[in-house]
Amino acid sequence: MEKTEWNKIIQQKGGTFLQSLEWGKLQEHLGRTVHLIPEPRTLLISMPLPFGFVYDYAPHGPSGVHLNGELLHELAEHTRATRTLFLRVEPRVDDTTEARGALAHAGFRKVSD
């Protein structure tokens, strides 16, 4: 995908630089694998763990989506397909009962910062 197209859509959806292609390139330079998920528009970073394991991390993502179980389920399916241990998301949404419910319905749970 073209850099300007990805970044423009991220910006339109209220995303931050942590979902930009430039951030992804920096992560790749640090030796991490980056995945661009078209819907919901999300940059996932495979973060290394001991013993060769990884987890997927979406800083400030997914970008600009109304949280619902179906979209979050798609992200979780990507993680299962790539055989990572878990998926960490940090959606930039208000902490509401609806948002917490959508995350819980998709199998996510809150962890400490």
mmCIF file of N, CA, C and O in Angstrom:
data_model
loop_
_atom_site.group_PDB
_atom_site.id
_atom_site.type_symbol
_atom_site.label_atom_id
_atom_site.label_comp_id
_atom_site.label_asym_id
_atom_site.label_seq_id
_atom_site.Cartn_x
_atom_site.Cartn_y
_atom_site.Cartn_z
ATOM 1 N N MET A 1 0.840 -1.182 0.000
ATOM 2 C CA MET A 1 0.000 0.000 0.000
ATOM 3 C C MET A 1 0.882 1.242 0.000
ATOM 4 O O MET A 1 1.914 1.264 0.626
ATOM 5 N N GLU A 2 0.422 2.246 -0.685
ATOM 6 C CA GLU A 2 1.167 3.487 -0.789
ATOM 7 C C GLU A 2 1.167 4.223 0.544
ATOM 8 O O GLU A 2 0.155 4.311 1.230
ATOM 9 N N LYS A 3 2.340 4.754 0.910
ATOM 10 C CA LYS A 3 2.510 5.414 2.202
ATOM 11 C C LYS A 3 1.520 6.553 2.392
ATOM 12 O O LYS A 3 0.872 6.649 3.438
ATOM 13 N N THR A 4 1.381 7.405 1.392
ATOM 14 C CA THR A 4 0.494 8.556 1.557
ATOM 15 C C THR A 4 -0.958 8.124 1.727
ATOM 16 O O THR A 4 -1.696 8.732 2.501
ATOM 17 N N GLU A 5 -1.371 7.061 1.037
ATOM 18 C CA GLU A 5 -2.751 6.583 1.159
ATOM 19 C C GLU A 5 -3.013 6.048 2.570
ATOM 20 O O GLU A 5 -4.018 6.380 3.194
ATOM 21 N N TRP A 6 -2.120 5.176 3.074
ATOM 22 C CA TRP A 6 -2.284 4.609 4.417
ATOM 23 C C TRP A 6 -2.342 5.722 5.456
ATOM 24 O O TRP A 6 -3.255 5.790 6.266
ATOM 25 N N ASN A 7 -1.336 6.604 5.436
ATOM 26 C CA ASN A 7 -1.261 7.657 6.444
ATOM 27 C C ASN A 7 -2.443 8.623 6.364
ATOM 28 O O ASN A 7 -2.930 9.090 7.392
ATOM 29 N N LYS A 8 -2.921 8.911 5.164
ATOM 30 C CA LYS A 8 -4.065 9.801 5.007
ATOM 31 C C LYS A 8 -5.306 9.192 5.655
ATOM 32 O O LYS A 8 -6.045 9.869 6.373
ATOM 33 N N ILE A 9 -5.529 7.912 5.415
ATOM 34 C CA ILE A 9 -6.697 7.247 5.999
ATOM 35 C C ILE A 9 -6.562 7.181 7.525
ATOM 36 O O ILE A 9 -7.523 7.439 8.251
ATOM 37 N N ILE A 10 -5.379 6.861 8.013
ATOM 38 C CA ILE A 10 -5.147 6.834 9.469
ATOM 39 C C ILE A 10 -5.457 8.204 10.061
ATOM 40 O O ILE A 10 -6.138 8.318 11.086
ATOM 41 N N GLN A 11 -4.966 9.266 9.422
ATOM 42 C CA GLN A 11 -5.206 10.619 9.916
ATOM 43 C C GLN A 11 -6.689 10.960 9.882
ATOM 44 O O GLN A 11 -7.221 11.529 10.836
ATOM 45 N N GLN A 12 -7.387 10.606 8.804
ATOM 46 C CA GLN A 12 -8.816 10.881 8.694
ATOM 47 C C GLN A 12 -9.605 10.167 9.781
ATOM 48 O O GLN A 12 -10.649 10.654 10.219
ATOM 49 N N LYS A 13 -9.136 9.003 10.204
ATOM 50 C CA LYS A 13 -9.849 8.224 11.217
ATOM 51 C C LYS A 13 -9.432 8.617 12.636
ATOM 52 O O LYS A 13 -9.797 7.958 13.599
ATOM 53 N N GLY A 14 -8.618 9.675 12.753
ATOM 54 C CA GLY A 14 -8.214 10.151 14.072
ATOM 55 C C GLY A 14 -7.064 9.363 14.672
ATOM 56 O O GLY A 14 -6.810 9.446 15.869
ATOM 57 N N GLY A 15 -6.350 8.614 13.844
ATOM 58 C CA GLY A 15 -5.211 7.839 14.333
ATOM 59 C C GLY A 15 -4.017 8.714 14.643
ATOM 60 O O GLY A 15 -3.990 9.902 14.322
ATOM 61 N N THR A 16 -3.035 8.132 15.257
ATOM 62 C CA THR A 16 -1.824 8.853 15.637
ATOM 63 C C THR A 16 -0.634 8.330 14.844
ATOM 64 O O THR A 16 -0.744 7.359 14.104
ATOM 65 N N PHE A 17 0.520 8.952 15.064
ATOM 66 C CA PHE A 17 1.733 8.524 14.362
ATOM 67 C C PHE A 17 2.102 7.082 14.696
ATOM 68 O O PHE A 17 2.828 6.438 13.939
ATOM 69 N N LEU A 18 1.594 6.548 15.805
ATOM 70 C CA LEU A 18 1.904 5.165 16.176
ATOM 71 C C LEU A 18 1.225 4.155 15.252
ATOM 72 O O LEU A 18 1.494 2.961 15.336
ATOM 73 N N GLN A 19 0.357 4.625 14.368
ATOM 74 C CA GLN A 19 -0.264 3.772 13.359
ATOM 75 C C GLN A 19 0.225 4.129 11.952
ATOM 76 O O GLN A 19 -0.274 3.609 10.962
ATOM 77 N N SER A 20 1.215 5.021 11.853
ATOM 78 C CA SER A 20 1.724 5.463 10.550
ATOM 79 C C SER A 20 2.726 4.461 9.980
ATOM 80 O O SER A 20 3.332 3.673 10.706
ATOM 81 N N LEU A 21 2.912 4.541 8.670
ATOM 82 C CA LEU A 21 3.894 3.671 8.027
ATOM 83 C C LEU A 21 5.315 4.010 8.473
ATOM 84 O O LEU A 21 6.165 3.131 8.548
ATOM 85 N N GLU A 22 5.563 5.267 8.807
ATOM 86 C CA GLU A 22 6.890 5.647 9.293
ATOM 87 C C GLU A 22 7.205 4.944 10.618
ATOM 88 O O GLU A 22 8.322 4.478 10.827
ATOM 89 N N TRP A 23 6.205 4.852 11.490
ATOM 90 C CA TRP A 23 6.391 4.145 12.752
ATOM 91 C C TRP A 23 6.650 2.663 12.475
ATOM 92 O O TRP A 23 7.501 2.038 13.109
ATOM 93 N N GLY A 24 5.940 2.126 11.516
ATOM 94 C CA GLY A 24 6.156 0.738 11.131
ATOM 95 C C GLY A 24 7.570 0.507 10.609
ATOM 96 O O GLY A 24 8.210 -0.489 10.940
ATOM 97 N N LYS A 25 8.071 1.434 9.796
ATOM 98 C CA LYS A 25 9.436 1.309 9.263
ATOM 99 C C LYS A 25 10.465 1.353 10.393
ATOM 100 O O LYS A 25 11.449 0.606 10.378
ATOM 101 N N LEU A 26 10.245 2.219 11.378
ATOM 102 C CA LEU A 26 11.149 2.265 12.529
ATOM 103 C C LEU A 26 11.129 0.935 13.266
ATOM 104 O O LEU A 26 12.180 0.407 13.646
ATOM 105 N N GLN A 27 9.946 0.365 13.462
ATOM 106 C CA GLN A 27 9.836 -0.919 14.148
ATOM 107 C C GLN A 27 10.556 -2.017 13.367
ATOM 108 O O GLN A 27 11.233 -2.862 13.958
ATOM 109 N N GLU A 28 10.430 -1.996 12.038
ATOM 110 C CA GLU A 28 11.152 -2.974 11.213
ATOM 111 C C GLU A 28 12.658 -2.780 11.335
ATOM 112 O O GLU A 28 13.408 -3.757 11.384
ATOM 113 N N HIS A 29 13.097 -1.532 11.402
ATOM 114 C CA HIS A 29 14.525 -1.233 11.580
ATOM 115 C C HIS A 29 15.034 -1.802 12.913
ATOM 116 O O HIS A 29 16.195 -2.197 13.018
ATOM 117 N N LEU A 30 14.146 -1.861 13.897
ATOM 118 C CA LEU A 30 14.499 -2.433 15.205
ATOM 119 C C LEU A 30 14.412 -3.955 15.212
ATOM 120 O O LEU A 30 14.618 -4.583 16.244
ATOM 121 N N GLY A 31 14.078 -4.549 14.054
ATOM 122 C CA GLY A 31 14.048 -6.005 13.933
ATOM 123 C C GLY A 31 12.701 -6.645 14.176
ATOM 124 O O GLY A 31 12.597 -7.865 14.245
ATOM 125 N N ARG A 32 11.660 -5.842 14.294
ATOM 126 C CA ARG A 32 10.319 -6.378 14.513
ATOM 127 C C ARG A 32 9.596 -6.533 13.183
ATOM 128 O O ARG A 32 9.886 -5.843 12.225
ATOM 129 N N THR A 33 8.628 -7.433 13.150
ATOM 130 C CA THR A 33 7.802 -7.626 11.962
ATOM 131 C C THR A 33 6.557 -6.771 12.098
ATOM 132 O O THR A 33 5.933 -6.731 13.163
ATOM 133 N N VAL A 34 6.183 -6.098 11.019
ATOM 134 C CA VAL A 34 5.013 -5.224 11.010
ATOM 135 C C VAL A 34 3.984 -5.790 10.039
ATOM 136 O O VAL A 34 4.331 -6.212 8.941
ATOM 137 N N HIS A 35 2.721 -5.807 10.458
ATOM 138 C CA HIS A 35 1.612 -6.274 9.632
ATOM 139 C C HIS A 35 0.642 -5.112 9.444
ATOM 140 O O HIS A 35 0.272 -4.452 10.422
ATOM 141 N N LEU A 36 0.224 -4.871 8.213
ATOM 142 C CA LEU A 36 -0.785 -3.847 7.926
ATOM 143 C C LEU A 36 -2.110 -4.548 7.674
ATOM 144 O O LEU A 36 -2.257 -5.295 6.711
ATOM 145 N N ILE A 37 -3.059 -4.325 8.553
ATOM 146 C CA ILE A 37 -4.377 -4.945 8.455
ATOM 147 C C ILE A 37 -5.326 -3.899 7.862
ATOM 148 O O ILE A 37 -5.542 -2.844 8.463
ATOM 149 N N PRO A 38 -5.888 -4.176 6.667
ATOM 150 C CA PRO A 38 -6.708 -3.154 6.005
ATOM 151 C C PRO A 38 -8.014 -2.822 6.720
ATOM 152 O O PRO A 38 -8.406 -1.669 6.772
ATOM 153 N N GLU A 39 -8.709 -3.798 7.253
ATOM 154 C CA GLU A 39 -9.965 -3.539 7.962
ATOM 155 C C GLU A 39 -10.051 -4.422 9.185
ATOM 156 O O GLU A 39 -10.021 -5.638 9.033
ATOM 157 N N PRO A 40 -10.140 -3.889 10.370
ATOM 158 C CA PRO A 40 -10.061 -2.468 10.670
ATOM 159 C C PRO A 40 -8.635 -1.962 10.463
ATOM 160 O O PRO A 40 -7.678 -2.694 10.727
ATOM 161 N N ARG A 41 -8.494 -0.781 9.958
ATOM 162 C CA ARG A 41 -7.197 -0.190 9.609
ATOM 163 C C ARG A 41 -6.281 -0.201 10.834
ATOM 164 O O ARG A 41 -6.480 0.552 11.764
ATOM 165 N N THR A 42 -5.316 -1.127 10.822
ATOM 166 C CA THR A 42 -4.464 -1.303 11.994
ATOM 167 C C THR A 42 -3.059 -1.704 11.595
ATOM 168 O O THR A 42 -2.867 -2.567 10.750
ATOM 169 N N LEU A 43 -2.081 -1.076 12.228
ATOM 170 C CA LEU A 43 -0.689 -1.470 12.108
ATOM 171 C C LEU A 43 -0.374 -2.341 13.329
ATOM 172 O O LEU A 43 -0.515 -1.887 14.460
ATOM 173 N N LEU A 44 -0.032 -3.595 13.096
ATOM 174 C CA LEU A 44 0.327 -4.521 14.171
ATOM 175 C C LEU A 44 1.828 -4.734 14.164
ATOM 176 O O LEU A 44 2.427 -4.921 13.107
ATOM 177 N N ILE A 45 2.413 -4.742 15.329
ATOM 178 C CA ILE A 45 3.843 -4.988 15.477
ATOM 179 C C ILE A 45 4.013 -6.302 16.219
ATOM 180 O O ILE A 45 3.446 -6.488 17.299
ATOM 181 N N SER A 46 4.787 -7.215 15.655
ATOM 182 C CA SER A 46 5.096 -8.467 16.351
ATOM 183 C C SER A 46 6.254 -8.206 17.303
ATOM 184 O O SER A 46 7.360 -7.899 16.879
ATOM 185 N N MET A 47 5.962 -8.299 18.586
ATOM 186 C CA MET A 47 6.942 -7.995 19.630
ATOM 187 C C MET A 47 7.561 -9.312 20.133
ATOM 188 O O MET A 47 6.839 -10.253 20.449
ATOM 189 N N PRO A 48 8.891 -9.355 20.211
ATOM 190 C CA PRO A 48 9.542 -10.597 20.619
ATOM 191 C C PRO A 48 9.364 -10.889 22.113
ATOM 192 O O PRO A 48 9.293 -9.984 22.938
ATOM 193 N N LEU A 49 9.262 -12.161 22.404
ATOM 194 C CA LEU A 49 9.208 -12.675 23.775
ATOM 195 C C LEU A 49 10.303 -13.727 23.919
ATOM 196 O O LEU A 49 10.856 -14.190 22.926
ATOM 197 N N PRO A 50 10.605 -14.141 25.142
ATOM 198 C CA PRO A 50 11.606 -15.198 25.330
ATOM 199 C C PRO A 50 11.233 -16.484 24.597
ATOM 200 O O PRO A 50 10.053 -16.740 24.322
ATOM 201 N N PHE A 51 12.226 -17.267 24.298
ATOM 202 C CA PHE A 51 12.094 -18.592 23.688
ATOM 203 C C PHE A 51 11.508 -18.548 22.278
ATOM 204 O O PHE A 51 10.868 -19.502 21.832
ATOM 205 N N GLY A 52 11.689 -17.434 21.570
ATOM 206 C CA GLY A 52 11.247 -17.334 20.192
ATOM 207 C C GLY A 52 9.779 -17.019 19.994
ATOM 208 O O GLY A 52 9.301 -17.009 18.865
ATOM 209 N N PHE A 53 9.044 -16.776 21.055
ATOM 210 C CA PHE A 53 7.636 -16.429 20.935
ATOM 211 C C PHE A 53 7.476 -14.945 20.639
ATOM 212 O O PHE A 53 8.395 -14.155 20.855
ATOM 213 N N VAL A 54 6.305 -14.569 20.124
ATOM 214 C CA VAL A 54 5.983 -13.171 19.871
ATOM 215 C C VAL A 54 4.546 -12.893 20.287
ATOM 216 O O VAL A 54 3.742 -13.808 20.438
ATOM 217 N N TYR A 55 4.245 -11.604 20.475
ATOM 218 C CA TYR A 55 2.865 -11.166 20.612
ATOM 219 C C TYR A 55 2.657 -10.000 19.674
ATOM 220 O O TYR A 55 3.602 -9.292 19.322
ATOM 221 N N ASP A 56 1.422 -9.815 19.210
ATOM 222 C CA ASP A 56 1.096 -8.704 18.327
ATOM 223 C C ASP A 56 0.593 -7.539 19.158
ATOM 224 O O ASP A 56 -0.185 -7.713 20.100
ATOM 225 N N TYR A 57 1.038 -6.341 18.772
ATOM 226 C CA TYR A 57 0.727 -5.126 19.513
ATOM 227 C C TYR A 57 0.230 -4.061 18.544
ATOM 228 O O TYR A 57 0.859 -3.808 17.515
ATOM 229 N N ALA A 58 -0.908 -3.460 18.856
ATOM 230 C CA ALA A 58 -1.475 -2.377 18.050
ATOM 231 C C ALA A 58 -1.474 -1.099 18.876
ATOM 232 O O ALA A 58 -2.442 -0.800 19.574
ATOM 233 N N PRO A 59 -0.364 -0.330 18.832
ATOM 234 C CA PRO A 59 -0.331 0.912 19.612
ATOM 235 C C PRO A 59 -1.335 1.921 19.064
ATOM 236 O O PRO A 59 -1.362 2.194 17.868
ATOM 237 N N HIS A 60 -2.195 2.410 19.925
ATOM 238 C CA HIS A 60 -3.250 3.364 19.555
ATOM 239 C C HIS A 60 -4.132 2.812 18.438
ATOM 240 O O HIS A 60 -4.642 3.565 17.610
ATOM 241 N N GLY A 61 -4.304 1.517 18.410
ATOM 242 C CA GLY A 61 -5.101 0.937 17.336
ATOM 243 C C GLY A 61 -6.079 -0.086 17.870
ATOM 244 O O GLY A 61 -5.960 -0.536 19.001
ATOM 245 N N PRO A 62 -7.028 -0.460 17.056
ATOM 246 C CA PRO A 62 -7.258 -0.036 15.680
ATOM 247 C C PRO A 62 -7.695 1.426 15.606
ATOM 248 O O PRO A 62 -8.255 1.953 16.549
ATOM 249 N N SER A 63 -7.411 2.063 14.471
ATOM 250 C CA SER A 63 -7.647 3.499 14.313
ATOM 251 C C SER A 63 -9.068 3.820 13.896
ATOM 252 O O SER A 63 -9.565 3.287 12.915
ATOM 253 N N GLY A 64 -9.689 4.689 14.674
ATOM 254 C CA GLY A 64 -10.942 5.294 14.285
ATOM 255 C C GLY A 64 -12.110 4.376 14.038
ATOM 256 O O GLY A 64 -12.983 4.699 13.257
ATOM 257 N N VAL A 65 -12.126 3.230 14.660
ATOM 258 C CA VAL A 65 -13.270 2.345 14.446
ATOM 259 C C VAL A 65 -14.189 2.417 15.643
ATOM 260 O O VAL A 65 -13.763 2.655 16.755
ATOM 261 N N HIS A 66 -15.457 2.235 15.367
ATOM 262 C CA HIS A 66 -16.411 2.060 16.444
ATOM 263 C C HIS A 66 -16.214 0.627 16.913
ATOM 264 O O HIS A 66 -16.420 -0.313 16.141
ATOM 265 N N LEU A 67 -15.769 0.479 18.137
ATOM 266 C CA LEU A 67 -15.455 -0.864 18.614
ATOM 267 C C LEU A 67 -16.671 -1.763 18.557
ATOM 268 O O LEU A 67 -17.722 -1.442 19.076
ATOM 269 N N ASN A 68 -16.496 -2.859 17.893
ATOM 270 C CA ASN A 68 -17.528 -3.882 17.920
ATOM 271 C C ASN A 68 -16.839 -5.240 17.851
ATOM 272 O O ASN A 68 -15.693 -5.355 17.425
ATOM 273 N N GLY A 69 -17.531 -6.229 18.298
ATOM 274 C CA GLY A 69 -16.955 -7.566 18.389
ATOM 275 C C GLY A 69 -16.463 -8.107 17.068
ATOM 276 O O GLY A 69 -15.444 -8.780 17.016
ATOM 277 N N GLU A 70 -17.156 -7.789 15.969
ATOM 278 C CA GLU A 70 -16.775 -8.335 14.668
ATOM 279 C C GLU A 70 -15.405 -7.818 14.218
ATOM 280 O O GLU A 70 -14.553 -8.581 13.788
ATOM 281 N N LEU A 71 -15.184 -6.505 14.328
ATOM 282 C CA LEU A 71 -13.893 -5.937 13.924
ATOM 283 C C LEU A 71 -12.760 -6.435 14.815
ATOM 284 O O LEU A 71 -11.678 -6.784 14.348
ATOM 285 N N LEU A 72 -13.008 -6.480 16.107
ATOM 286 C CA LEU A 72 -11.974 -6.959 17.023
ATOM 287 C C LEU A 72 -11.707 -8.441 16.800
ATOM 288 O O LEU A 72 -10.574 -8.894 16.918
ATOM 289 N N HIS A 73 -12.748 -9.176 16.454
ATOM 290 C CA HIS A 73 -12.585 -10.599 16.167
ATOM 291 C C HIS A 73 -11.668 -10.795 14.958
ATOM 292 O O HIS A 73 -10.854 -11.713 14.930
ATOM 293 N N GLU A 74 -11.789 -9.926 13.941
ATOM 294 C CA GLU A 74 -10.916 -10.013 12.765
ATOM 295 C C GLU A 74 -9.452 -9.834 13.156
ATOM 296 O O GLU A 74 -8.577 -10.545 12.647
ATOM 297 N N LEU A 75 -9.169 -8.911 14.051
ATOM 298 C CA LEU A 75 -7.791 -8.736 14.517
ATOM 299 C C LEU A 75 -7.313 -9.971 15.273
ATOM 300 O O LEU A 75 -6.191 -10.430 15.094
ATOM 301 N N ALA A 76 -8.172 -10.511 16.109
ATOM 302 C CA ALA A 76 -7.807 -11.713 16.855
ATOM 303 C C ALA A 76 -7.556 -12.886 15.918
ATOM 304 O O ALA A 76 -6.646 -13.685 16.137
ATOM 305 N N GLU A 77 -8.344 -12.991 14.852
ATOM 306 C CA GLU A 77 -8.142 -14.068 13.877
ATOM 307 C C GLU A 77 -6.782 -13.942 13.196
ATOM 308 O O GLU A 77 -6.116 -14.940 12.945
ATOM 309 N N HIS A 78 -6.373 -12.717 12.883
ATOM 310 C CA HIS A 78 -5.045 -12.520 12.289
ATOM 311 C C HIS A 78 -3.978 -13.041 13.244
ATOM 312 O O HIS A 78 -3.042 -13.730 12.841
ATOM 313 N N THR A 79 -4.136 -12.732 14.518
ATOM 314 C CA THR A 79 -3.157 -13.173 15.508
ATOM 315 C C THR A 79 -3.121 -14.693 15.592
ATOM 316 O O THR A 79 -2.053 -15.295 15.639
ATOM 317 N N ARG A 80 -4.284 -15.328 15.561
ATOM 318 C CA ARG A 80 -4.319 -16.793 15.602
ATOM 319 C C ARG A 80 -3.654 -17.380 14.362
ATOM 320 O O ARG A 80 -2.927 -18.368 14.439
ATOM 321 N N ALA A 81 -3.898 -16.773 13.209
ATOM 322 C CA ALA A 81 -3.341 -17.288 11.950
ATOM 323 C C ALA A 81 -1.819 -17.181 11.916
ATOM 324 O O ALA A 81 -1.158 -17.994 11.277
ATOM 325 N N THR A 82 -1.273 -16.186 12.607
ATOM 326 C CA THR A 82 0.179 -16.014 12.620
ATOM 327 C C THR A 82 0.825 -16.694 13.827
ATOM 328 O O THR A 82 2.020 -16.572 14.028
ATOM 329 N N ARG A 83 0.017 -17.368 14.621
ATOM 330 C CA ARG A 83 0.492 -18.184 15.742
ATOM 331 C C ARG A 83 1.253 -17.391 16.804
ATOM 332 O O ARG A 83 2.257 -17.846 17.325
ATOM 333 N N THR A 84 0.769 -16.210 17.090
ATOM 334 C CA THR A 84 1.360 -15.434 18.174
ATOM 335 C C THR A 84 0.644 -15.798 19.473
ATOM 336 O O THR A 84 -0.448 -16.347 19.465
ATOM 337 N N LEU A 85 1.272 -15.469 20.599
ATOM 338 C CA LEU A 85 0.700 -15.858 21.885
ATOM 339 C C LEU A 85 -0.532 -15.043 22.266
ATOM 340 O O LEU A 85 -1.486 -15.567 22.805
ATOM 341 N N PHE A 86 -0.488 -13.737 21.992
ATOM 342 C CA PHE A 86 -1.645 -12.902 22.310
ATOM 343 C C PHE A 86 -1.578 -11.606 21.519
ATOM 344 O O PHE A 86 -0.564 -11.287 20.906
ATOM 345 N N LEU A 87 -2.678 -10.870 21.545
ATOM 346 C CA LEU A 87 -2.816 -9.601 20.852
ATOM 347 C C LEU A 87 -3.103 -8.524 21.882
ATOM 348 O O LEU A 87 -4.014 -8.665 22.694
ATOM 349 N N ARG A 88 -2.311 -7.456 21.839
ATOM 350 C CA ARG A 88 -2.548 -6.318 22.728
ATOM 351 C C ARG A 88 -3.002 -5.143 21.872
ATOM 352 O O ARG A 88 -2.321 -4.772 20.918
ATOM 353 N N VAL A 89 -4.157 -4.589 22.183
ATOM 354 C CA VAL A 89 -4.672 -3.425 21.474
ATOM 355 C C VAL A 89 -4.778 -2.263 22.445
ATOM 356 O O VAL A 89 -4.976 -2.468 23.645
ATOM 357 N N GLU A 90 -4.624 -1.068 21.915
ATOM 358 C CA GLU A 90 -4.790 0.157 22.693
ATOM 359 C C GLU A 90 -5.661 1.124 21.905
ATOM 360 O O GLU A 90 -5.196 2.165 21.439
ATOM 361 N N PRO A 91 -6.931 0.767 21.699
ATOM 362 C CA PRO A 91 -7.791 1.656 20.908
ATOM 363 C C PRO A 91 -7.973 2.994 21.613
ATOM 364 O O PRO A 91 -8.086 3.050 22.834
ATOM 365 N N ARG A 92 -7.963 4.042 20.824
ATOM 366 C CA ARG A 92 -8.172 5.392 21.367
ATOM 367 C C ARG A 92 -9.658 5.686 21.381
ATOM 368 O O ARG A 92 -10.167 6.376 20.509
ATOM 369 N N VAL A 93 -10.332 5.131 22.353
ATOM 370 C CA VAL A 93 -11.769 5.337 22.513
ATOM 371 C C VAL A 93 -12.036 5.687 23.961
ATOM 372 O O VAL A 93 -11.225 5.411 24.851
ATOM 373 N N ASP A 94 -13.178 6.304 24.195
ATOM 374 C CA ASP A 94 -13.577 6.609 25.564
ATOM 375 C C ASP A 94 -13.838 5.311 26.317
ATOM 376 O O ASP A 94 -14.334 4.342 25.752
ATOM 377 N N ASP A 95 -13.491 5.316 27.592
ATOM 378 C CA ASP A 95 -13.707 4.137 28.430
ATOM 379 C C ASP A 95 -15.175 4.110 28.852
ATOM 380 O O ASP A 95 -15.554 4.654 29.871
ATOM 381 N N THR A 96 -15.986 3.473 28.007
ATOM 382 C CA THR A 96 -17.423 3.396 28.269
ATOM 383 C C THR A 96 -17.817 1.941 28.487
ATOM 384 O O THR A 96 -17.073 1.019 28.155
ATOM 385 N N THR A 97 -19.007 1.756 29.007
ATOM 386 C CA THR A 97 -19.539 0.407 29.188
ATOM 387 C C THR A 97 -19.634 -0.296 27.836
ATOM 388 O O THR A 97 -19.310 -1.480 27.716
ATOM 389 N N GLU A 98 -20.034 0.442 26.797
ATOM 390 C CA GLU A 98 -20.165 -0.134 25.458
ATOM 391 C C GLU A 98 -18.803 -0.601 24.927
ATOM 392 O O GLU A 98 -18.686 -1.712 24.403
ATOM 393 N N ALA A 99 -17.779 0.236 25.064
ATOM 394 C CA ALA A 99 -16.439 -0.127 24.573
ATOM 395 C C ALA A 99 -15.893 -1.319 25.356
ATOM 396 O O ALA A 99 -15.349 -2.262 24.775
ATOM 397 N N ARG A 100 -16.044 -1.299 26.679
ATOM 398 C CA ARG A 100 -15.576 -2.432 27.493
ATOM 399 C C ARG A 100 -16.318 -3.711 27.119
ATOM 400 O O ARG A 100 -15.730 -4.783 27.041
ATOM 401 N N GLY A 101 -17.627 -3.592 26.854
ATOM 402 C CA GLY A 101 -18.420 -4.748 26.465
ATOM 403 C C GLY A 101 -17.982 -5.326 25.132
ATOM 404 O O GLY A 101 -17.892 -6.549 24.971
ATOM 405 N N ALA A 102 -17.693 -4.441 24.164
ATOM 406 C CA ALA A 102 -17.248 -4.914 22.846
ATOM 407 C C ALA A 102 -15.902 -5.631 22.958
ATOM 408 O O ALA A 102 -15.694 -6.684 22.342
ATOM 409 N N LEU A 103 -15.001 -5.087 23.756
ATOM 410 C CA LEU A 103 -13.699 -5.730 23.946
ATOM 411 C C LEU A 103 -13.862 -7.082 24.643
ATOM 412 O O LEU A 103 -13.261 -8.073 24.236
ATOM 413 N N ALA A 104 -14.686 -7.126 25.671
ATOM 414 C CA ALA A 104 -14.898 -8.377 26.395
ATOM 415 C C ALA A 104 -15.567 -9.415 25.504
ATOM 416 O O ALA A 104 -15.184 -10.595 25.518
ATOM 417 N N HIS A 105 -16.539 -8.980 24.696
ATOM 418 C CA HIS A 105 -17.239 -9.909 23.811
ATOM 419 C C HIS A 105 -16.283 -10.525 22.785
ATOM 420 O O HIS A 105 -16.435 -11.673 22.390
ATOM 421 N N ALA A 106 -15.270 -9.764 22.371
ATOM 422 C CA ALA A 106 -14.298 -10.250 21.399
ATOM 423 C C ALA A 106 -13.194 -11.070 22.067
ATOM 424 O O ALA A 106 -12.285 -11.544 21.392
ATOM 425 N N GLY A 107 -13.274 -11.237 23.390
ATOM 426 C CA GLY A 107 -12.291 -12.063 24.087
ATOM 427 C C GLY A 107 -11.127 -11.300 24.681
ATOM 428 O O GLY A 107 -10.169 -11.892 25.181
ATOM 429 N N PHE A 108 -11.192 -9.971 24.669
ATOM 430 C CA PHE A 108 -10.119 -9.172 25.249
ATOM 431 C C PHE A 108 -10.389 -8.933 26.721
ATOM 432 O O PHE A 108 -11.516 -8.966 27.178
ATOM 433 N N ARG A 109 -9.327 -8.656 27.462
ATOM 434 C CA ARG A 109 -9.484 -8.289 28.867
ATOM 435 C C ARG A 109 -8.464 -7.212 29.189
ATOM 436 O O ARG A 109 -7.398 -7.118 28.587
ATOM 437 N N LYS A 110 -8.816 -6.388 30.148
ATOM 438 C CA LYS A 110 -7.958 -5.275 30.538
ATOM 439 C C LYS A 110 -6.776 -5.814 31.339
ATOM 440 O O LYS A 110 -6.921 -6.664 32.193
ATOM 441 N N VAL A 111 -5.609 -5.290 31.002
ATOM 442 C CA VAL A 111 -4.399 -5.627 31.753
ATOM 443 C C VAL A 111 -3.845 -4.357 32.349
ATOM 444 O O VAL A 111 -4.192 -3.250 31.922
ATOM 445 N N SER A 112 -2.973 -4.486 33.325
ATOM 446 C CA SER A 112 -2.396 -3.293 33.939
ATOM 447 C C SER A 112 -1.442 -2.612 32.962
ATOM 448 O O SER A 112 -0.869 -3.246 32.089
ATOM 449 N N ASP A 113 -1.307 -1.317 33.118
ATOM 450 C CA ASP A 113 -0.416 -0.541 32.254
ATOM 451 C C ASP A 113 1.036 -0.863 32.560
ATOM 452 O O ASP A 113 1.404 -1.235 33.627
#
